[in-house]
Amino acid sequence: MTRVEWEPVLEAVEAAQRGDGASARATLERRWRESAPDEHAVRCVVAHYLADLQDDLDAEIAWDERALDSLPHVRDEDVAGLGIASAAGFAPSLHLNLGDGYLRRGDVDLARRHLDAGTRTLGALGDDPYGVMIRRGFERLATRIESPDSLPRRR
């Protein structure tokens, strides 16, 4: 097994959190291009963060879909270098992001599908602040889906 070099990815994520989205996006896009198709952990994590850096909703959704497509191939040991105990812990966030993206695009059925799929994965989360944040995100998504006034009009 090849050891994944996470430092450039972590630095890009930190740059994005500091507000330097352009630099973060360039670094993550470069890491995506340099990754091999079988580097599922890298592709999952990079796509997950690239989705948040998109200006276009369809591009955001496409990156989130790439991340979720890679997830079944990610092993716990692949993400250990990130300080993450279980690859399964990514699933709730990925489904939440896709549910939100689809809802913003006006595709309520797909949003609901990811709400349901993500809710089934919440057991992978701990009771730490991250787990609480993601669970609250699912509560808000469910409320938005069930509130006709909050739904966007389909383009």
XYZ file of C-alpha atoms in Angstrom:
155
model
C 0.000 0.000 0.000
C 1.275 3.447 -0.945
C 1.302 5.992 1.837
C -0.810 9.013 0.914
C 0.831 12.422 1.174
C -1.916 14.507 2.764
C 0.072 17.659 3.539
C -0.751 19.558 0.285
C -4.436 18.697 0.674
C -4.523 19.829 4.307
C -2.701 23.043 3.435
C -5.225 23.752 0.670
C -8.134 23.164 3.041
C -6.566 25.544 5.561
C -6.069 28.134 2.799
C -9.751 27.862 1.894
C -10.732 28.317 5.531
C -8.579 31.456 5.657
C -10.469 32.821 2.656
C -7.897 32.030 -0.021
C -10.258 29.990 -2.159
C -8.420 30.579 -5.434
C -5.149 29.179 -4.124
C -6.924 26.271 -2.421
C -8.857 25.439 -5.568
C -5.717 25.503 -7.723
C -3.854 23.205 -5.320
C -6.745 20.758 -5.046
C -7.325 20.709 -8.804
C -3.628 19.984 -9.327
C -3.765 17.173 -6.730
C -6.828 15.745 -8.509
C -5.017 15.773 -11.884
C -1.945 14.139 -10.331
C -3.916 11.409 -8.578
C -4.378 8.017 -10.158
C -7.911 6.689 -10.683
C -7.307 4.070 -7.980
C -6.279 6.650 -5.341
C -9.813 6.622 -3.987
C -9.070 8.272 -0.642
C -7.305 11.207 -2.263
C -10.029 11.574 -4.875
C -12.785 11.380 -2.283
C -11.264 14.013 -0.010
C -10.086 16.332 -2.787
C -13.447 16.209 -4.594
C -15.275 16.796 -1.302
C -13.350 20.011 -0.688
C -13.323 21.102 -4.336
C -17.116 20.984 -4.349
C -17.208 23.729 -1.729
C -14.964 25.947 -3.844
C -17.130 25.974 -6.968
C -18.956 29.058 -8.216
C -21.413 27.008 -10.259
C -24.005 24.776 -8.567
C -23.830 22.059 -11.219
C -20.030 21.913 -10.873
C -20.395 21.746 -7.082
C -22.800 18.822 -7.386
C -20.525 17.059 -9.887
C -17.570 17.240 -7.463
C -19.750 15.998 -4.593
C -20.871 13.087 -6.784
C -17.233 12.234 -7.569
C -16.452 12.215 -3.857
C -19.354 9.904 -3.066
C -18.463 7.609 -5.982
C -14.972 7.148 -4.530
C -16.103 6.524 -0.961
C -16.944 2.790 -1.213
C -13.305 2.135 -2.146
C -11.784 4.128 0.748
C -10.439 2.089 3.663
C -9.983 3.320 7.199
C -6.200 3.064 6.927
C -6.304 5.262 3.803
C -7.586 8.247 5.796
C -5.672 7.628 9.021
C -3.154 10.288 7.968
C -5.946 12.835 8.218
C -6.667 11.911 11.811
C -9.952 10.295 10.825
C -10.768 6.992 12.484
C -13.220 5.696 9.906
C -13.806 6.291 6.218
C -17.508 5.683 6.894
C -17.545 9.016 8.711
C -17.367 10.792 5.347
C -20.696 9.388 4.132
C -23.011 11.630 6.166
C -21.288 14.820 5.053
C -21.215 13.735 1.414
C -24.914 12.887 1.418
C -25.725 16.127 3.240
C -23.829 18.181 0.667
C -25.517 16.395 -2.220
C -28.951 16.705 -0.644
C -28.400 20.425 -0.164
C -27.063 20.883 -3.698
C -29.922 19.001 -5.304
C -32.450 20.941 -3.248
C -30.887 24.266 -4.274
C -31.083 23.072 -7.883
C -34.759 22.276 -7.403
C -34.502 18.478 -7.555
C -36.473 17.620 -4.424
C -36.623 13.881 -5.148
C -32.827 13.550 -5.322
C -32.462 15.797 -2.269
C -34.837 13.549 -0.329
C -32.978 10.442 -1.530
C -29.701 11.794 -0.126
C -31.421 12.910 3.066
C -32.641 9.340 3.562
C -29.325 7.724 2.567
C -27.346 10.105 4.754
C -29.631 9.629 7.732
C -28.905 5.911 7.571
C -25.165 6.660 7.894
C -25.321 8.974 10.907
C -24.268 6.139 13.213
C -20.743 6.500 11.804
C -20.437 9.878 13.503
C -19.289 10.474 17.047
C -20.892 12.736 19.610
C -18.207 15.339 19.034
C -18.820 18.856 17.631
C -18.419 17.597 14.044
C -21.055 14.895 14.546
C -23.427 17.397 16.150
C -22.914 19.840 13.273
C -23.656 17.210 10.619
C -26.736 15.926 12.469
C -28.081 19.469 12.734
C -27.411 19.899 9.027
C -29.635 16.902 8.324
C -32.357 18.354 10.557
C -32.225 21.640 8.617
C -32.221 19.831 5.265
C -35.273 17.788 6.284
C -37.088 20.960 7.335
C -36.235 22.687 4.051
C -37.406 19.685 2.014
C -40.701 19.506 3.892
C -41.364 23.274 3.728
C -42.909 24.068 0.329
C -42.244 27.782 0.812
C -38.514 27.190 1.122
C -38.171 25.089 -2.026
C -36.550 26.707 -5.042
C -38.444 26.785 -8.288
C -37.087 24.286 -10.788
C -35.230 25.932 -13.659
